[in-house]
Amino acid sequence: MPERLESESRKLLGRLREALASDSEGQARLNRVVDLIASSMQAEVCSIYLFRDAETLELCATQGLEQDSVHQTRMRLGEGLVGRTAKSGSIVNTANAPAEKGFRYMPETGEERYSSFCGVPIQRLGDVLGVLVVQTKTERVMTPDEVYALEIVAMVIAEMTELGAFVGEGAALSALHQKPVVFRGTMAQEGTSAGKVYLHEPRVVVTNPISDDPEGEKARLNEAVEVLRKSVDNMLLGARSVDAEQGQVLEAYRMFANSSSWMRRMQDDVQSGLSAEAAVEKEQSLARARLSKSPDPYLRERLHDLDDLSNRLLRILTGQGEDRSDMPDDPILVARNIGPGELLEYGKKLRGIVLEEGSVGSHATIVARAWAIPLVINAKGITREALNGDTILVDGDQGIAHLRPDETVQNAFRDKIAMQARAQERYASIRDLPAETRCGNLISLQMNAGLIADLPSLEGSGADGVGLFRTELQFLIRNQMPQRGELSALYDRVLNAADGRRVAFRTLDIGSDKVLPYMKPNDEPNPAMGWRAIRVGLDKPGVLRMQLQALLRGSAGRPLAVMFPFITQISEFRAAKAEMDKAVDREIRLGHPIPAKIEVGAMLETPSLAFAPDAFFEEADFISIGGNDLKQFFFAADRENERVRRRYDTLDVSFLAFLQHVIDRCAATNTPLSFCGEDAGRPVEALCFAALGLRTLSMRPASVGPVKHMLRRVDLTEVKDVMDAAIAKGDQSVRRAVSDWLVYQV
């Protein structure tokens, strides 16, 4: 950048700092800002448009246009050149604005006298807050140096808007992070909770965007970048000692940290008058705006790397976000995404979790289910809107988070939580009673678990045992493969905690959305139907054998139940069972005790297994229907896709007919059968499953009480009659018929 322009840029920023520091109202500050920019840029017009709502921009200050149009001129997102700038997050720079496609003439502004137009988005971390516009009478395109200067100014305006420097009357000048906001995401774990926001990665606030000491700021920037690079190098050294694949990922990470172009751009920003922190955030915002629109998924993924590096650098420069001693008593964790190890560090003190990303089968979801706390995922934008300490209500039943809710919403939410608490009290009174229906059928209600910390819930929930113990969490929370001795000790503790109750251990179920940090991820177009679960175990038998040995040793002579996930055909089951036989033979040769009884079962999660030869049902000691996966494959509806997953009902007559087929086949061979999944824990679904003939249901601990309460009230023969009548009538689902019938059973 030419030295003269650097000097002019610093002068302008210096005058802006004085204007922003003045003891005046927000509107007066804005007016002074546009005056200064117009004068500095030698332009007849400078205007600032800010959003008054998510879809509407409002002219908030101008030098050169008619003053009566301020707070009167508005346009929709995408409308006119201003709306186009805001929607695209990109600069519009033209010598002849009226000739541009999409130009909209606003007669009340008096802009017909001006020809050129340069619109620069006022954006912070990818969020466009408004548009800075410069216009001239003569036809001219702003030079790259002039555009760069406007970007610098727009960045400062964005920071000061974030800090509340322009708060005034009207929606467009209202304070940020103050209004109620509703985030509609995806339900990942049911339940409701109220609390205070606790950000996993607190946003760094840049309070000093302008500096008059470029050399001093450069020195601060260089020192901070050196600290960052050393920390990345240390991370890389640690990863190399563990796994080459993770090292390759971090090599790319280090490449970003050592990028000379990134460093050069930040130094140029500092030379122009920005502080080191503001320079980092400016480049972060521009990169976000650019990379987030890329059609290349690899580049979009690299945006996370750049974001993380920028945030680390900002924390080094400011010292913010290092202290985690300020967690509130009722924390709701808000994060972009989070790994299982990081989540487990928070412990059970969390009241709920809201993530911008995530998936319904991810390790974060597994932990949330284990802790029985509500989880909402895909809540886009919440990490940029929420502040630590904000009131937040999490409705996991609906997949909604209410941030800073008004009193009406809070009252309604309190009523809902109170009703749930009263229901739990009722369920506690039947905790030790059997789930026996009025017609005398006894249903075994079991719980799902994945953490040793879950097991105390076994006693309190009233469950008969553990129908599914997910073993992958112990693999996911580590940076290297766990040792056999560690796993056998863990499985021993699980069985001790179960205190004689049956525990069905599912072998390692990885792949799809559960990728081990020390295994090479597979670039698969549809990972849910790809290399996962037992397919990984059979292709990498060393891991499967090690786990089976750990399970045998952890049993310490007690009965052991093991089931293999995602079995699709008899040959896979036989191959997996052969590995168990080999492991047992080896333990005997080594003189180790073997379980008093070994049950080897399979998860039925694909329709194909329901049509396996009779020999499969005869050879399997038990079968567990994995409802979550089975439903997505049966209906060809990706459970990660909110647009399709809710379209299909578990109580659809075709799905119930399929379940009946499985139940009949197991009955013919006397093979024990259970249903495991979210639907087993929903009272109406559980009731219908029992009416079909399922006698074992496995669910999250908190669902045992409601399901038991429902089952003890009904006669399954009557329920089956209601279902049959709905089917005979041609209903698509039996849900309405059963729900209507239940109204009269209270």
XYZ file of C-alpha atoms in Angstrom:
746
model
C 0.000 0.000 0.000
C 1.392 3.464 -0.881
C 2.808 5.338 2.084
C 0.575 8.373 1.449
C -2.582 6.249 1.601
C -1.369 4.554 4.796
C -0.925 7.983 6.326
C -4.379 9.116 5.144
C -5.924 5.913 6.459
C -4.339 6.398 9.867
C -5.498 10.021 9.932
C -9.061 8.987 9.133
C -9.036 6.261 11.776
C -7.597 8.737 14.269
C -10.448 11.160 13.600
C -12.935 8.293 13.818
C -11.550 7.281 17.192
C -12.066 10.835 18.473
C -15.616 10.877 17.120
C -16.444 7.495 18.616
C -14.914 8.421 21.969
C -16.995 11.585 22.237
C -19.691 11.750 24.875
C -22.587 11.860 22.444
C -25.586 9.802 21.456
C -25.393 7.008 18.892
C -27.049 8.999 16.110
C -24.674 11.910 16.584
C -21.710 9.544 16.406
C -23.015 7.998 13.182
C -23.523 11.444 11.647
C -19.972 12.416 12.512
C -18.623 9.148 11.046
C -20.233 9.661 7.605
C -19.022 13.279 7.533
C -15.456 12.191 8.217
C -15.498 9.392 5.630
C -16.983 11.606 2.902
C -14.389 14.279 3.550
C -11.491 11.849 3.655
C -12.575 9.979 0.511
C -13.333 13.262 -1.335
C -16.803 11.921 -2.080
C -20.062 13.861 -2.212
C -21.967 11.074 -0.441
C -21.263 8.678 2.412
C -24.126 6.657 3.902
C -24.490 3.907 6.480
C -27.304 1.369 6.259
C -27.924 -1.001 9.182
C -30.323 -3.919 9.578
C -33.519 -3.166 11.457
C -34.517 -6.835 11.193
C -33.154 -9.917 9.464
C -34.569 -8.916 6.067
C -34.661 -5.101 6.100
C -31.915 -2.472 5.801
C -32.480 1.099 6.959
C -30.612 4.267 6.057
C -29.277 5.365 9.455
C -26.904 8.215 8.577
C -25.825 10.102 5.463
C -23.690 12.954 4.255
C -24.905 14.104 0.844
C -28.330 12.496 0.561
C -31.536 14.152 1.795
C -31.569 14.166 5.596
C -35.332 13.595 5.666
C -34.698 10.120 4.212
C -32.707 9.003 7.282
C -34.635 6.245 9.098
C -37.291 6.484 6.368
C -35.547 4.814 3.433
C -35.605 1.038 3.743
C -34.964 -1.857 1.415
C -35.195 -5.588 1.540
C -32.176 -7.847 1.648
C -31.052 -8.274 -1.953
C -32.990 -5.222 -3.153
C -31.008 -2.571 -5.021
C -27.237 -2.281 -4.916
C -27.241 -1.793 -1.145
C -29.331 -4.926 -0.621
C -27.128 -6.816 -3.079
C -24.004 -5.853 -1.132
C -25.584 -7.022 2.116
C -26.914 -10.298 0.707
C -23.689 -11.291 -1.038
C -21.343 -9.967 1.651
C -19.256 -8.689 -1.267
C -18.209 -5.238 -2.465
C -20.163 -3.570 -5.279
C -17.971 -0.975 -7.017
C -19.323 0.666 -10.185
C -18.863 3.930 -12.073
C -22.445 3.988 -13.382
C -24.824 2.756 -10.708
C -28.116 3.317 -12.617
C -26.852 1.022 -15.386
C -26.165 -1.815 -12.943
C -28.509 -4.788 -12.896
C -30.826 -4.609 -9.898
C -30.338 -0.862 -9.338
C -33.243 0.679 -7.445
C -33.841 4.402 -7.488
C -34.935 5.860 -4.123
C -36.422 9.278 -5.027
C -36.689 10.532 -1.429
C -32.898 10.393 -1.037
C -32.078 12.766 -3.920
C -29.438 10.339 -5.181
C -30.252 10.963 -8.852
C -27.354 13.460 -8.902
C -24.761 10.762 -8.203
C -23.332 8.287 -10.658
C -20.677 6.125 -9.006
C -21.437 3.694 -6.181
C -19.152 1.725 -3.891
C -20.877 -0.458 -1.298
C -18.793 -2.259 1.335
C -20.396 -4.763 3.735
C -20.110 -3.875 7.411
C -19.450 -7.360 8.715
C -18.097 -9.069 11.772
C -17.096 -12.736 11.785
C -19.209 -13.469 8.739
C -22.300 -11.632 10.016
C -23.265 -8.666 7.853
C -24.482 -5.862 10.123
C -25.028 -3.291 7.390
C -23.514 -1.539 4.376
C -21.144 1.434 4.048
C -21.764 3.378 0.802
C -19.701 6.067 -0.925
C -21.053 7.872 -4.013
C -19.734 10.586 -6.336
C -21.226 12.717 -9.086
C -18.494 11.842 -11.545
C -18.310 8.400 -13.054
C -15.379 6.649 -11.442
C -14.517 3.258 -10.005
C -12.872 3.332 -6.589
C -9.265 2.179 -6.755
C -8.144 -0.988 -4.911
C -6.376 1.215 -2.350
C -9.547 3.247 -1.769
C -11.642 0.106 -1.453
C -9.128 -1.290 1.023
C -9.399 1.893 3.100
C -13.198 1.558 3.111
C -12.887 -2.080 4.255
C -10.735 -0.904 7.161
C -13.312 1.711 8.112
C -16.211 -0.752 7.729
C -14.444 -3.143 10.070
C -14.130 -0.424 12.729
C -17.811 0.475 12.293
C -18.709 -3.214 12.747
C -16.683 -3.462 15.956
C -18.181 -0.263 17.362
C -21.687 -1.421 16.400
C -21.013 -4.647 18.303
C -19.876 -2.595 21.309
C -23.035 -0.454 21.225
C -21.473 2.825 20.071
C -24.430 3.653 17.822
C -27.362 2.735 20.035
C -30.307 5.084 19.607
C -34.016 5.199 18.884
C -35.555 2.788 16.406
C -35.038 -0.847 15.547
C -31.956 -0.265 13.369
C -30.100 1.442 16.226
C -31.226 -0.916 18.970
C -28.513 -2.570 21.056
C -27.215 -5.911 19.808
C -27.493 -9.083 21.906
C -30.477 -7.709 23.812
C -33.586 -8.939 22.011
C -35.267 -12.324 22.425
C -34.210 -14.753 19.679
C -35.609 -18.194 18.869
C -33.289 -20.769 17.302
C -35.013 -23.657 15.562
C -32.601 -26.560 15.282
C -32.869 -30.324 15.420
C -33.980 -32.397 18.385
C -31.095 -34.658 19.417
C -32.042 -35.413 23.007
C -35.430 -34.857 24.578
C -36.108 -32.856 27.722
C -36.476 -29.245 28.803
C -34.223 -27.038 30.888
C -33.689 -23.402 31.791
C -30.377 -21.793 32.651
C -27.650 -19.365 31.695
C -25.512 -19.470 28.570
C -21.993 -20.774 29.003
C -19.983 -20.444 25.795
C -17.515 -23.249 25.133
C -15.392 -20.778 23.168
C -16.166 -17.305 24.537
C -16.169 -14.624 21.882
C -13.244 -12.236 22.151
C -14.386 -8.615 22.304
C -12.103 -6.133 20.537
C -12.413 -2.946 22.575
C -9.529 -1.081 20.905
C -9.965 -1.372 17.130
C -7.873 1.731 16.336
C -4.221 2.397 17.144
C -1.886 5.314 16.401
C 1.235 3.235 17.039
C 1.583 0.872 14.052
C 5.111 -0.202 14.941
C 4.100 -1.098 18.483
C 1.041 -3.013 17.217
C 3.171 -4.861 14.670
C 5.498 -5.947 17.452
C 2.519 -7.204 19.508
C 1.146 -9.036 16.472
C 4.490 -10.640 15.620
C 5.005 -11.770 19.204
C 1.502 -13.266 19.427
C 1.849 -15.068 16.084
C 5.156 -16.550 17.254
C 3.444 -17.879 20.399
C 0.666 -19.305 18.213
C 3.115 -21.014 15.864
C 5.001 -22.598 18.749
C 1.769 -23.929 20.250
C 0.803 -25.460 16.891
C 4.274 -26.994 16.559
C 3.885 -28.540 20.020
C 0.479 -29.936 19.061
C 2.032 -31.428 15.935
C 4.874 -33.041 17.881
C 2.388 -34.620 20.250
C 0.259 -35.898 17.389
C 3.249 -37.388 15.569
C 3.961 -39.556 18.563
C 0.441 -40.937 18.315
C -0.783 -41.159 14.773
C 0.462 -40.077 11.355
C -2.997 -39.246 10.028
C -3.725 -36.737 12.765
C -0.270 -35.319 12.144
C -1.154 -34.723 8.496
C -4.243 -32.786 9.525
C -2.193 -30.659 11.894
C 0.419 -30.097 9.202
C -2.282 -28.327 7.207
C -3.191 -26.461 10.385
C 0.429 -25.356 10.791
C 0.500 -24.268 7.164
C -2.248 -21.759 7.957
C -0.383 -20.516 11.038
C 2.749 -19.977 8.947
C 0.967 -18.399 5.989
C 3.014 -15.401 4.827
C 0.041 -13.906 2.969
C -2.140 -14.054 6.105
C 0.605 -12.371 8.093
C 1.240 -9.760 5.410
C -2.422 -8.781 5.211
C -2.642 -8.362 8.993
C 0.532 -6.243 9.011
C -0.928 -4.045 6.260
C -4.083 -3.603 8.332
C -2.005 -2.558 11.339
C 0.008 -0.158 9.187
C -3.291 1.414 8.104
C -4.233 2.210 11.694
C -5.925 -0.885 13.115
C -4.884 -2.471 16.375
C -3.397 -5.973 16.234
C -6.662 -7.490 17.506
C -8.748 -5.610 14.936
C -6.404 -6.682 12.143
C -6.812 -10.343 13.112
C -10.580 -10.034 13.264
C -10.793 -8.129 9.971
C -9.009 -10.892 8.094
C -11.081 -13.503 9.917
C -14.311 -11.771 8.854
C -13.235 -11.446 5.229
C -12.136 -15.091 5.100
C -15.431 -16.202 6.633
C -17.404 -14.246 4.059
C -15.318 -15.653 1.214
C -14.895 -19.304 2.231
C -18.421 -19.846 3.577
C -19.783 -19.297 0.061
C -17.356 -21.702 -1.593
C -18.970 -24.741 -3.249
C -15.853 -26.742 -2.355
C -16.485 -28.672 0.925
C -12.728 -28.871 1.544
C -12.419 -25.074 1.531
C -15.474 -24.712 3.764
C -13.876 -27.148 6.215
C -10.649 -25.108 6.157
C -12.725 -22.155 7.353
C -12.978 -23.921 10.728
C -9.176 -24.191 10.859
C -8.754 -20.496 10.093
C -11.467 -19.598 12.601
C -9.771 -21.631 15.301
C -6.359 -20.107 14.584
C -7.791 -16.587 14.590
C -9.595 -17.173 17.882
C -6.434 -18.596 19.446
C -4.478 -15.572 18.246
C -7.095 -13.175 19.625
C -7.002 -14.915 23.004
C -3.207 -14.607 23.050
C -3.432 -10.886 22.253
C -6.208 -10.073 24.722
C -5.962 -12.742 27.402
C -9.744 -13.176 27.150
C -11.444 -16.554 27.399
C -8.730 -18.251 29.446
C -10.570 -18.294 32.779
C -13.288 -20.939 33.171
C -14.013 -20.264 36.822
C -17.075 -18.168 36.002
C -19.440 -21.006 35.119
C -22.953 -20.247 36.410
C -24.840 -22.566 38.727
C -27.254 -23.556 35.951
C -25.073 -23.688 32.817
C -26.419 -24.382 29.335
C -23.401 -25.120 27.151
C -23.434 -23.322 23.786
C -20.833 -24.285 21.191
C -20.258 -24.596 17.472
C -19.418 -28.252 18.009
C -17.632 -30.224 20.708
C -15.731 -33.475 21.049
C -16.632 -36.149 23.589
C -13.509 -35.623 25.693
C -14.132 -31.881 26.018
C -17.788 -32.476 26.823
C -17.035 -35.042 29.503
C -14.725 -32.539 31.206
C -17.766 -30.404 32.012
C -19.376 -33.270 33.873
C -23.032 -33.620 34.771
C -23.330 -30.053 36.036
C -24.584 -28.971 32.611
C -28.348 -28.419 32.391
C -28.445 -28.632 28.594
C -26.445 -28.266 25.382
C -27.061 -26.249 22.213
C -24.782 -26.756 19.206
C -24.566 -24.924 15.889
C -23.539 -28.162 14.195
C -23.650 -31.808 15.323
C -25.713 -34.827 14.342
C -28.351 -36.990 15.972
C -25.932 -39.917 16.237
C -22.786 -38.051 17.245
C -20.719 -38.648 20.353
C -22.042 -35.384 21.861
C -25.543 -36.812 21.487
C -24.460 -40.068 23.119
C -23.127 -38.172 26.136
C -26.229 -35.973 26.368
C -28.437 -39.047 26.332
C -26.293 -40.685 28.964
C -26.672 -37.615 31.170
C -30.384 -37.293 30.302
C -30.027 -33.586 29.503
C -31.704 -31.865 26.534
C -29.635 -31.306 23.413
C -30.490 -29.164 20.396
C -28.210 -29.315 17.349
C -28.015 -27.301 14.117
C -28.998 -24.081 15.915
C -27.401 -21.900 13.253
C -25.898 -18.627 14.434
C -26.345 -19.080 18.173
C -22.638 -18.810 19.053
C -22.496 -15.368 17.434
C -25.674 -14.098 19.085
C -25.418 -15.541 22.603
C -23.399 -13.957 25.393
C -22.177 -15.610 28.562
C -24.832 -15.277 31.243
C -27.783 -14.811 28.866
C -30.979 -16.530 29.947
C -31.711 -19.507 27.695
C -34.468 -22.108 27.576
C -33.778 -25.414 25.826
C -36.701 -27.426 24.491
C -35.159 -30.697 23.379
C -38.616 -32.111 22.631
C -39.080 -29.575 19.828
C -35.452 -28.828 18.912
C -35.816 -25.175 19.939
C -33.676 -22.811 22.027
C -35.168 -19.572 23.369
C -32.394 -17.021 23.945
C -33.252 -14.088 26.218
C -36.955 -15.078 26.218
C -39.649 -12.622 27.255
C -41.651 -13.140 30.432
C -44.558 -14.868 28.678
C -42.305 -17.546 27.203
C -40.477 -17.992 30.518
C -43.753 -18.476 32.398
C -44.998 -21.052 29.894
C -41.666 -22.847 30.081
C -41.716 -22.902 33.887
C -45.176 -24.466 33.752
C -43.922 -27.153 31.368
C -40.929 -27.974 33.598
C -43.187 -28.089 36.676
C -45.564 -30.506 34.942
C -42.652 -32.751 34.009
C -41.366 -32.661 37.594
C -44.792 -33.700 38.924
C -44.895 -36.528 36.404
C -41.474 -37.728 37.529
C -42.755 -37.832 41.111
C -45.592 -40.082 39.977
C -43.155 -42.330 38.152
C -40.947 -42.591 41.239
C -43.841 -44.189 43.132
C -43.916 -47.132 40.707
C -40.134 -47.455 40.334
C -39.933 -50.830 42.087
C -43.120 -52.230 40.574
C -43.022 -54.479 37.483
C -44.075 -53.181 34.055
C -47.026 -55.541 34.037
C -50.039 -54.751 31.867
C -53.642 -55.186 32.995
C -53.836 -58.335 30.853
C -50.936 -59.877 32.781
C -48.118 -59.466 30.275
C -44.757 -58.589 31.829
C -42.583 -56.235 29.781
C -38.897 -55.973 30.622
C -37.812 -52.335 30.512
C -34.080 -51.868 30.194
C -31.857 -48.828 29.846
C -29.259 -47.703 27.344
C -25.882 -46.585 28.656
C -22.444 -45.595 27.442
C -20.647 -44.285 30.506
C -19.750 -45.887 33.804
C -21.381 -42.816 35.333
C -24.698 -43.929 33.797
C -24.930 -47.064 35.870
C -26.135 -45.450 39.117
C -29.262 -44.554 37.070
C -30.019 -48.266 36.763
C -31.266 -48.478 40.331
C -33.064 -45.147 40.349
C -34.780 -45.574 36.980
C -36.458 -48.865 37.799
C -34.875 -50.558 34.766
C -34.382 -54.335 34.806
C -30.944 -54.209 33.212
C -28.861 -52.596 30.477
C -30.212 -53.486 27.047
C -27.433 -51.580 25.280
C -24.045 -50.514 26.588
C -22.322 -48.449 23.890
C -18.611 -49.238 24.035
C -17.398 -46.712 21.449
C -17.324 -43.739 23.805
C -14.199 -45.074 25.507
C -12.523 -45.076 22.076
C -13.829 -41.661 21.011
C -12.614 -39.669 24.007
C -8.957 -40.643 23.547
C -6.204 -39.574 21.191
C -4.966 -43.138 20.852
C -6.364 -46.654 20.920
C -7.204 -47.721 24.495
C -5.272 -50.642 25.940
C -6.901 -54.010 26.533
C -6.205 -53.790 30.259
C -7.925 -50.408 30.509
C -11.012 -51.707 28.744
C -11.245 -54.918 30.765
C -11.050 -52.886 33.984
C -13.829 -50.626 32.709
C -16.084 -53.539 31.726
C -15.468 -55.057 35.154
C -16.661 -51.814 36.787
C -19.744 -51.767 34.550
C -20.740 -55.273 35.617
C -20.034 -54.452 39.256
C -22.273 -51.397 39.020
C -25.020 -53.466 37.373
C -24.994 -55.642 40.508
C -26.059 -58.867 38.855
C -28.434 -57.339 36.295
C -27.859 -58.285 32.668
C -25.733 -55.936 30.551
C -25.666 -56.305 26.750
C -22.376 -54.880 25.467
C -22.441 -53.675 21.861
C -19.036 -53.989 20.237
C -17.351 -50.949 18.731
C -19.819 -49.082 16.511
C -17.784 -46.475 14.654
C -18.054 -44.933 11.222
C -20.881 -42.797 9.878
C -20.821 -39.764 12.211
C -18.618 -41.426 14.859
C -15.012 -41.221 13.642
C -12.111 -42.069 15.917
C -9.578 -39.214 16.120
C -6.697 -41.628 15.535
C -8.174 -43.465 12.549
C -8.150 -42.118 9.002
C -11.617 -40.763 8.149
C -13.148 -42.103 4.955
C -14.419 -39.691 2.359
C -17.715 -41.457 1.736
C -20.707 -39.870 -0.017
C -23.104 -41.655 2.358
C -21.230 -42.726 5.503
C -24.363 -44.079 7.209
C -24.436 -46.800 4.547
C -20.676 -47.117 4.265
C -17.701 -48.602 6.091
C -18.913 -48.719 9.663
C -19.661 -50.880 12.705
C -19.127 -54.630 12.146
C -17.727 -53.928 8.675
C -14.829 -52.098 10.300
C -14.483 -54.843 12.914
C -14.245 -57.625 10.332
C -11.884 -55.657 8.080
C -9.671 -54.735 11.047
C -10.005 -57.860 13.181
C -7.182 -56.849 15.507
C -9.351 -54.174 17.118
C -12.363 -56.490 17.368
C -10.278 -59.293 18.904
C -8.733 -56.942 21.442
C -12.171 -55.732 22.519
C -13.604 -59.237 22.773
C -10.651 -60.297 24.930
C -11.215 -57.260 27.160
C -14.900 -58.143 27.518
C -14.099 -61.754 28.416
C -11.545 -60.716 31.019
C -13.740 -57.938 32.379
C -16.541 -60.424 32.993
C -14.322 -62.167 35.559
C -16.361 -65.357 35.288
C -19.755 -63.624 35.383
C -22.362 -64.046 32.610
C -21.563 -61.976 29.511
C -23.846 -60.744 26.720
C -22.242 -59.295 23.585
C -23.971 -58.090 20.431
C -22.511 -57.109 17.091
C -23.810 -53.918 15.410
C -25.032 -53.451 11.848
C -25.216 -57.102 10.896
C -26.811 -57.281 7.433
C -26.439 -60.968 6.549
C -25.745 -64.313 8.188
C -22.157 -64.508 6.908
C -21.212 -61.358 8.848
C -22.718 -62.754 12.038
C -20.919 -66.068 11.622
C -17.596 -64.310 10.971
C -18.021 -62.131 14.059
C -19.121 -65.094 16.195
C -16.045 -66.995 15.004
C -13.880 -64.195 16.400
C -15.619 -64.617 19.745
C -15.017 -68.382 19.651
C -11.302 -67.780 18.945
C -11.091 -65.292 21.808
C -12.714 -67.780 24.206
C -10.346 -70.568 23.113
C -7.366 -68.260 23.656
C -8.505 -67.314 27.146
C -8.899 -70.977 28.035
C -5.382 -71.762 26.752
C -4.006 -68.901 28.854
C -5.749 -70.277 31.914
C -8.023 -67.246 32.366
C -11.554 -67.683 33.717
C -14.280 -67.484 31.118
C -17.850 -66.235 31.659
C -20.290 -68.586 33.334
C -22.581 -67.984 30.365
C -21.896 -66.276 27.043
C -24.691 -64.850 24.905
C -23.766 -63.662 21.416
C -26.386 -61.591 19.633
C -26.848 -59.204 16.737
C -28.330 -55.780 16.105
C -31.016 -55.881 13.433
C -30.670 -52.447 11.821
C -31.260 -53.170 8.139
C -34.329 -54.733 6.469
C -32.141 -57.379 4.823
C -31.467 -59.195 8.102
C -35.175 -59.750 8.694
C -35.145 -62.028 5.635
C -32.016 -63.980 6.563
C -32.145 -67.808 6.546
C -33.737 -69.550 9.504
C -30.260 -70.596 10.548
C -29.439 -67.024 11.547
C -32.339 -66.831 13.990
C -31.393 -70.242 15.349
C -27.699 -69.396 15.799
C -28.164 -65.950 17.382
C -28.572 -66.127 21.147
C -30.612 -62.910 21.019
C -31.530 -60.122 18.589
C -31.947 -56.434 19.313
C -33.807 -54.252 16.830
C -31.815 -51.022 16.421
C -34.761 -48.766 15.776
C -32.917 -45.550 14.941
C -30.960 -46.987 12.010
C -33.659 -49.429 10.953
C -36.221 -46.663 10.507
C -33.944 -44.550 8.306
C -33.165 -47.495 6.036
C -36.746 -48.755 5.961
C -38.130 -45.377 4.874
C -34.988 -44.300 2.948
C -35.024 -41.159 5.107
C -31.666 -39.925 6.402
C -32.070 -39.303 10.125
C -29.594 -36.431 9.848
C -31.851 -34.676 7.342
C -34.525 -32.667 9.132
C -36.496 -32.231 5.906
C -37.231 -35.936 5.593
C -36.687 -37.656 8.920
C -39.891 -36.306 10.494
C -42.037 -37.217 7.508
C -42.246 -40.872 8.471
C -43.999 -42.263 11.505
C -42.726 -45.188 13.556
C -46.355 -46.282 13.905
C -46.833 -46.385 10.129
C -48.661 -49.621 9.346
C -45.943 -50.739 6.899
C -43.238 -50.383 9.539
C -45.388 -52.163 12.131
C -45.992 -54.981 9.638
C -42.240 -55.288 9.206
C -41.726 -55.437 12.985
C -44.432 -58.087 13.209
C -42.528 -60.146 10.642
C -39.365 -59.973 12.772
C -41.313 -60.806 15.950
C -42.904 -63.846 14.292
C -39.580 -65.145 12.988
C -37.970 -64.849 16.416
C -40.973 -66.521 18.048
C -40.668 -69.452 15.632
C -37.089 -70.109 16.783
C -37.556 -68.999 20.422
C -34.932 -66.280 19.896
C -35.114 -63.518 22.537
C -35.932 -60.181 20.879
C -35.762 -56.587 22.108
C -36.325 -53.138 20.618
C -33.639 -50.562 21.333
C -33.807 -46.886 20.367
C -35.491 -43.550 20.928
C -38.926 -44.868 19.986
C -38.816 -47.533 22.697
C -38.784 -44.710 25.251
C -41.914 -42.993 23.911
C -44.990 -44.284 25.756
C -47.397 -44.585 22.800
C -44.794 -46.296 20.618
C -43.752 -48.593 23.460
C -47.385 -49.536 24.009
C -47.842 -50.485 20.340
C -44.594 -52.473 20.273
C -45.754 -54.442 23.305
C -49.131 -55.055 21.657
C -47.309 -56.533 18.633
C -45.517 -59.000 20.928
C -42.244 -57.329 21.900
C -41.500 -58.147 25.532
C -38.192 -56.284 26.030
C -37.678 -52.586 25.379
C -34.446 -50.638 25.950
C -34.426 -46.855 26.351
C -32.770 -43.904 28.067
C -33.138 -44.037 31.878
C -35.518 -41.068 32.083
C -38.019 -42.847 29.810
C -38.442 -45.949 31.964
C -40.907 -44.259 34.340
C -43.265 -42.833 31.679
C -43.285 -46.079 29.700
C -43.906 -48.199 32.808
C -46.715 -45.850 33.867
C -48.376 -46.290 30.464
C -48.015 -50.067 30.287
C -49.468 -50.640 33.754
C -52.673 -48.835 32.722
C -53.656 -50.869 29.678
C -54.785 -54.222 28.330
C -52.600 -55.113 25.334
C -55.404 -57.134 23.761
C -57.534 -54.003 23.570
C -54.614 -52.005 22.160
C -54.056 -54.617 19.458
C -57.765 -54.494 18.553
C -57.555 -50.714 18.142
C -54.463 -51.078 15.942
C -56.063 -53.810 13.817
C -59.199 -51.709 13.326
C -57.114 -48.741 12.126
C -55.194 -50.981 9.728
C -58.417 -52.512 8.384
C -59.817 -49.009 7.840
C -56.837 -48.156 5.655
C -55.130 -45.682 8.002
C -51.529 -44.830 7.134
C -50.601 -44.881 10.839
C -52.221 -46.241 13.977
C -51.042 -43.266 16.048
C -54.261 -41.254 15.961
C -56.468 -44.263 16.686
C -54.364 -45.391 19.657
C -53.968 -41.863 21.020
C -57.724 -41.246 20.815
C -58.407 -44.569 22.560
C -55.970 -43.723 25.359
C -57.908 -40.553 26.211
C -60.681 -42.731 27.669
C -58.363 -45.057 29.579
C -57.304 -42.528 32.261
